[in-house]
XYZ file of C-alpha atoms in Angstrom:
408
model
C 27.244 -11.364 -36.474
C 23.816 -13.022 -36.639
C 23.976 -14.340 -33.103
C 23.920 -10.941 -31.337
C 21.022 -9.878 -33.602
C 19.111 -13.037 -32.740
C 19.827 -12.510 -29.042
C 18.621 -8.919 -29.275
C 15.449 -9.984 -31.077
C 14.783 -12.633 -28.428
C 15.202 -10.058 -25.669
C 12.921 -7.535 -27.372
C 10.174 -10.111 -27.895
C 10.472 -11.331 -24.329
C 10.239 -7.745 -23.053
C 7.127 -7.128 -25.176
C 5.483 -10.212 -23.653
C 6.351 -9.081 -20.109
C 4.993 -5.566 -20.776
C 1.757 -6.952 -22.227
C 1.320 -9.246 -19.225
C 1.927 -6.319 -16.856
C -0.866 -4.339 -18.513
C -3.278 -7.273 -18.185
C -2.363 -7.972 -14.555
C -2.954 -4.319 -13.685
C -6.326 -4.426 -15.428
C -7.763 -7.818 -14.474
C -5.427 -9.388 -11.891
C -3.160 -12.422 -11.960
C -5.825 -15.112 -12.050
C -7.669 -13.655 -15.045
C -4.448 -13.118 -17.025
C -3.779 -16.039 -19.383
C -0.981 -16.788 -21.826
C -3.559 -16.734 -24.617
C -4.708 -13.217 -23.657
C -1.110 -12.015 -23.470
C -0.395 -13.487 -26.894
C -3.502 -11.872 -28.361
C -2.479 -8.469 -26.969
C 0.741 -8.439 -29.010
C -0.423 -10.339 -32.092
C 1.140 -13.711 -31.340
C -0.287 -17.181 -30.865
C -0.126 -18.867 -27.475
C 2.539 -21.312 -28.663
C 4.881 -18.418 -29.410
C 4.500 -17.106 -25.859
C 5.214 -20.531 -24.334
C 8.527 -20.548 -26.196
C 9.598 -17.697 -23.904
C 7.553 -18.661 -20.835
C 6.493 -22.346 -20.741
C 4.287 -21.735 -17.703
C 2.153 -18.768 -16.697
C 3.809 -18.646 -13.274
C 7.171 -17.951 -14.942
C 5.680 -14.996 -16.799
C 4.017 -13.636 -13.638
C 7.337 -13.815 -11.777
C 9.057 -11.985 -14.649
C 6.435 -9.226 -14.498
C 6.820 -8.704 -10.767
C 10.584 -9.011 -10.968
C 10.631 -6.251 -13.578
C 8.774 -3.883 -11.259
C 10.933 -4.795 -8.273
C 14.112 -4.357 -10.317
C 12.942 -0.899 -11.369
C 12.162 -0.019 -7.749
C 15.558 -1.334 -6.686
C 17.282 0.717 -9.384
C 15.486 3.903 -8.309
C 16.274 3.228 -4.632
C 19.948 2.550 -5.414
C 20.255 5.763 -7.413
C 18.604 7.677 -4.577
C 20.900 6.114 -1.969
C 23.900 7.362 -3.966
C 22.803 10.964 -3.278
C 24.850 12.856 -0.648
C 22.364 13.179 2.234
C 18.925 11.997 3.468
C 17.082 15.010 2.043
C 18.594 14.526 -1.408
C 17.829 10.785 -1.283
C 14.208 11.359 -0.308
C 13.787 14.021 -2.976
C 15.411 11.803 -5.627
C 13.161 8.804 -4.944
C 9.978 10.878 -5.005
C 11.137 12.572 -8.199
C 11.869 9.226 -9.847
C 8.370 7.926 -9.107
C 6.746 11.141 -10.321
C 8.801 10.968 -13.531
C 7.799 7.321 -14.009
C 4.113 8.227 -13.700
C 4.618 11.028 -16.247
C 6.073 8.512 -18.722
C 3.146 6.179 -18.160
C 0.690 9.066 -18.601
C 2.444 9.859 -21.905
C 1.614 6.377 -23.184
C 4.301 3.956 -22.005
C 2.403 0.927 -20.700
C 3.524 -2.215 -18.935
C 6.424 -0.558 -17.124
C 5.215 -1.460 -13.649
C 2.585 -3.610 -11.997
C 0.872 -3.226 -8.626
C 2.513 -5.586 -6.143
C -0.617 -6.452 -4.178
C -1.181 -9.887 -5.726
C 2.276 -11.263 -4.992
C 0.666 -12.784 -1.903
C -1.652 -14.860 -4.083
C 1.267 -16.818 -5.525
C 2.483 -20.173 -4.262
C 5.254 -19.944 -1.632
C 8.007 -21.274 -3.880
C 7.270 -18.417 -6.310
C 6.291 -15.793 -3.763
C 9.282 -16.147 -1.426
C 11.993 -14.987 -3.890
C 9.841 -12.000 -4.873
C 9.288 -11.026 -1.242
C 13.034 -11.339 -0.670
C 13.570 -8.970 -3.599
C 11.114 -6.482 -2.099
C 12.914 -6.652 1.254
C 16.147 -5.719 -0.541
C 14.383 -2.596 -1.777
C 13.183 -1.850 1.759
C 16.716 -2.205 3.092
C 18.050 0.254 0.511
C 15.408 2.821 1.468
C 16.004 2.241 5.183
C 19.628 3.241 4.608
C 18.548 6.613 3.188
C 18.537 7.921 6.754
C 22.036 6.818 7.766
C 23.581 3.946 9.688
C 21.547 3.050 12.749
C 23.325 2.829 16.093
C 20.953 0.433 17.848
C 17.678 -1.466 17.428
C 15.560 1.542 18.418
C 17.037 3.703 15.691
C 16.723 0.862 13.178
C 13.029 0.626 14.086
C 12.581 4.334 13.291
C 14.358 3.980 9.944
C 12.300 0.872 9.134
C 9.056 2.772 9.770
C 10.233 5.594 7.528
C 11.147 3.189 4.729
C 7.840 1.363 4.982
C 5.742 4.538 4.940
C 7.789 6.100 2.132
C 7.445 3.075 -0.129
C 3.719 2.838 0.563
C 3.307 6.547 -0.208
C 4.992 6.285 -3.613
C 3.103 3.067 -4.448
C -0.239 4.706 -3.541
C 0.629 7.828 -5.546
C -0.364 6.286 -8.948
C -3.966 5.938 -7.692
C -4.555 9.498 -6.537
C -2.312 11.061 -9.211
C -5.084 10.401 -11.733
C -6.911 13.465 -10.422
C -4.046 15.767 -11.445
C -2.686 17.033 -14.749
C 0.952 16.276 -15.532
C 1.374 20.059 -15.549
C 0.806 19.908 -11.788
C 3.353 17.135 -11.200
C 6.316 19.409 -10.347
C 4.286 21.158 -7.668
C 2.968 17.839 -6.301
C 6.507 16.463 -6.169
C 7.645 19.413 -4.070
C 4.623 19.299 -1.740
C 4.860 15.531 -1.257
C 8.520 15.900 -0.349
C 7.631 18.648 2.142
C 4.978 16.530 3.896
C 7.192 13.454 4.190
C 10.383 15.328 5.050
C 9.067 17.708 7.684
C 5.840 16.294 9.091
C 2.593 18.145 9.709
C 2.317 19.980 13.063
C 3.267 23.624 13.492
C 5.467 22.557 16.390
C 7.543 19.707 14.998
C 7.389 16.503 17.034
C 4.099 17.285 18.793
C 2.256 14.031 19.442
C -0.260 13.775 22.294
C -3.254 11.699 21.129
C -6.339 11.502 23.308
C -8.446 8.351 23.765
C -11.528 8.126 21.569
C -14.819 6.465 22.446
C -16.648 4.297 19.923
C -17.639 0.759 18.936
C -15.228 0.146 16.044
C -13.203 -2.422 18.028
C -13.695 -6.150 17.462
C -15.461 -7.817 20.427
C -13.340 -10.330 22.307
C -14.075 -14.048 22.462
C -17.252 -15.448 20.890
C -19.287 -12.272 21.074
C -19.371 -11.806 17.290
C -22.349 -12.992 15.234
C -21.856 -15.183 12.170
C -21.914 -12.321 9.684
C -19.256 -10.447 11.674
C -17.230 -13.661 11.862
C -17.287 -13.944 8.044
C -16.229 -10.296 7.703
C -13.360 -10.861 10.146
C -12.173 -14.042 8.411
C -12.389 -12.525 4.940
C -10.583 -9.315 5.924
C -7.687 -11.149 7.574
C -7.399 -13.701 4.747
C -7.477 -11.034 2.011
C -4.892 -8.908 3.858
C -2.592 -11.907 4.177
C -3.127 -13.638 0.826
C -4.578 -10.991 -1.466
C -7.987 -11.082 -3.107
C -7.288 -14.026 -5.403
C -5.564 -16.009 -2.687
C -8.525 -15.619 -0.342
C -10.634 -18.410 -1.785
C -14.086 -19.263 -0.487
C -12.657 -22.562 0.783
C -9.922 -20.786 2.766
C -12.375 -18.318 4.316
C -14.805 -21.106 5.238
C -12.041 -23.329 6.630
C -10.733 -20.526 8.838
C -14.169 -20.440 10.487
C -14.505 -24.225 10.566
C -17.698 -24.070 8.480
C -18.656 -25.579 5.131
C -18.482 -23.886 1.765
C -22.272 -24.257 1.650
C -22.556 -22.217 4.826
C -20.585 -19.444 3.135
C -22.983 -19.296 0.202
C -25.928 -19.371 2.582
C -24.795 -15.953 3.835
C -23.221 -14.510 0.660
C -24.118 -14.919 -3.011
C -20.509 -14.511 -4.160
C -17.057 -13.696 -2.843
C -17.161 -10.232 -4.396
C -20.217 -9.421 -2.262
C -18.225 -10.315 0.846
C -15.203 -8.282 -0.297
C -17.376 -5.222 -0.872
C -18.933 -5.757 2.564
C -15.406 -5.866 4.035
C -14.551 -2.556 2.344
C -17.821 -1.081 3.567
C -17.122 -2.197 7.141
C -13.528 -0.920 7.051
C -14.506 2.472 5.674
C -17.400 2.715 8.153
C -14.936 2.075 10.978
C -12.485 4.657 9.653
C -15.267 7.176 9.279
C -16.465 6.546 12.838
C -12.957 7.123 14.196
C -12.617 10.335 12.183
C -15.934 11.656 13.470
C -15.036 10.739 17.061
C -11.752 12.620 16.666
C -13.510 15.688 15.310
C -15.808 15.733 18.323
C -13.170 16.033 21.075
C -12.288 19.395 22.625
C -8.748 20.072 21.396
C -6.835 21.800 18.619
C -7.085 20.108 15.241
C -3.621 18.575 15.278
C -4.498 16.823 18.536
C -7.743 15.639 16.955
C -5.847 14.332 13.941
C -3.202 12.553 16.009
C -5.956 10.979 18.094
C -7.594 9.632 14.925
C -4.320 8.404 13.435
C -3.220 6.756 16.679
C -6.539 4.938 17.018
C -6.540 3.718 13.408
C -2.934 2.529 13.575
C -3.733 0.790 16.878
C -6.540 -1.075 15.077
C -4.162 -2.051 12.263
C -1.450 -3.202 14.671
C -3.392 -4.906 17.430
C -7.122 -5.403 16.740
C -8.267 -8.915 15.812
C -9.993 -7.507 12.733
C -7.784 -4.958 10.980
C -8.954 -2.603 8.263
C -9.008 -4.126 4.796
C -5.941 -3.265 2.742
C -6.911 -0.918 -0.104
C -4.714 -2.952 -2.455
C -7.451 -5.608 -2.511
C -9.393 -3.332 -4.850
C -7.068 -4.178 -7.754
C -8.958 -7.374 -8.531
C -12.456 -5.831 -8.402
C -14.265 -5.065 -11.632
C -14.183 -1.495 -12.931
C -17.540 -0.402 -11.521
C -16.869 -1.763 -8.053
C -13.353 -0.315 -8.069
C -14.675 3.179 -8.803
C -17.049 2.970 -5.837
C -14.285 1.824 -3.466
C -11.802 4.486 -4.629
C -14.518 7.146 -4.328
C -15.153 6.185 -0.711
C -11.415 6.168 0.008
C -11.071 9.653 -1.487
C -13.905 10.916 0.711
C -12.051 9.765 3.805
C -8.855 11.382 2.513
C -10.744 14.633 1.942
C -12.042 14.509 5.502
C -8.439 14.298 6.688
C -7.704 17.251 4.384
C -10.557 19.219 5.935
C -9.209 18.600 9.419
C -5.765 19.718 8.246
C -7.250 22.934 6.846
C -8.900 23.581 10.209
C -5.563 22.849 11.867
C -3.813 25.387 9.639
C -6.516 27.885 10.599
C -6.108 27.318 14.355
C -2.309 27.328 14.076
C -1.687 23.721 15.186
C -0.799 22.484 11.664
C 1.828 24.173 9.529
C 1.093 25.398 6.000
C 1.166 22.208 3.927
C -0.917 20.941 0.996
C -3.869 19.311 2.800
C -5.022 17.232 -0.181
C -1.620 15.605 -0.590
C -1.147 15.186 3.160
C -4.583 13.553 3.372
C -3.545 10.921 0.833
C -0.288 10.297 2.730
C -2.347 9.757 5.887
C -4.514 7.220 4.053
C -1.527 5.245 2.746
C 0.133 5.386 6.190
C -2.915 3.934 7.925
C -3.560 1.435 5.138
C -0.004 0.102 5.215
C 0.178 -0.189 9.004
C -1.262 -3.708 8.799
C 1.904 -4.859 7.007
C 3.928 -3.555 9.974
C 2.219 -5.780 12.579
C 5.320 -7.920 13.117
C 7.406 -4.762 13.437
C 4.978 -3.363 16.030
C 4.967 -6.582 18.051
C 8.630 -6.055 18.955
C 7.835 -3.057 21.160
C 7.204 -3.541 24.860
C 4.278 -1.098 24.866
C 1.686 -0.625 22.087
C 1.721 3.158 22.462
C 5.482 3.162 21.825
C 5.004 1.292 18.534
C 2.253 3.696 17.479
C 4.260 6.828 18.360
C 7.347 5.512 16.537
C 5.382 4.617 13.426
C 3.542 7.944 13.338
C 6.694 9.965 13.984
C 6.789 10.395 10.198
C 3.564 12.421 10.510
C 4.499 14.239 13.716
C 8.165 15.015 13.026
C 8.962 14.050 9.436
C 11.513 11.701 7.929
C 14.390 14.159 8.222
C 13.981 14.792 11.954
C 16.724 13.569 14.313
C 16.082 9.920 15.146
C 17.173 10.254 18.771
């Protein structure tokens, strides 16, 4: 009889260690999380923690695997629902309920996935494979695809849906849990049915501006550093984008890096500033064209997604903010929310002129931000299309037609 009790006690202690590590990783990132800090958080000594996890990497994998297993469980339960609408509603509801539990005091249940890319390949690869299993489950929410074109549509829907629910914890902080039922319903409405008054309308106009990366060697050294840092951070995460890696990608010395920047954080903040400046410029260019507001919005979205898919210097992934200190993080999130509110303002104008249907503009603005932000991760997906505009229109069909629209 003692053996089951001992096994249960081992499992409970191991779970407590994983939860404590998840809290620390969310707060300070993977690199700053140590076994000693985890032990201190739950009143143990470091030796006790190493009994369960001899190496920090094993604990980090367990933390991420816990989150991915929870996501997989929620996706599997949603897939068991009878139709695409019920599946979509179930997944959104599960993530809203999870956030309500966390708001009520349950900590360490999930961890942001952004720093998986900072891990060594032998550790990272199994975790990425686990995430792709989650993606495949969500892709199947919409039925069995008949050909590669339909699979591409379902893949875009899965990608955007997962990004929307993973971005929701950030902007949910501005709402009371009393508002969660309403938010759940409005978020479902935006994702299920799209935004325009006439479903499926998508006719973006070209926008003029200087937010594109110059071709060839036309960039100055500061712009070259911003380009290298943005690409490296997007691919490897903040912690994985070391000063050495950034310098090596430009074929310059580490000393040259510090000649231009006092610290890596200064460069990261400059990357955020540049990305948000570019987004803002595109938004303002879209507002200036002569068209209804849905056309202005689609023009902005198409241009931003084009940058994420095909420009040499994409926009910096917002997930890089996880590793910034608290003060810097507040500034970055504030700027992101301003851009989301500008989208919301354009949606309100679109509702007024009749080109956008009656949706919640604040929620739709956040969905637009996560859709643009996550487009960088879909670069390989976009490269399979013969024409760039086809990739952009397919990806943004979630905004123009909704996830429940016919896929053919």
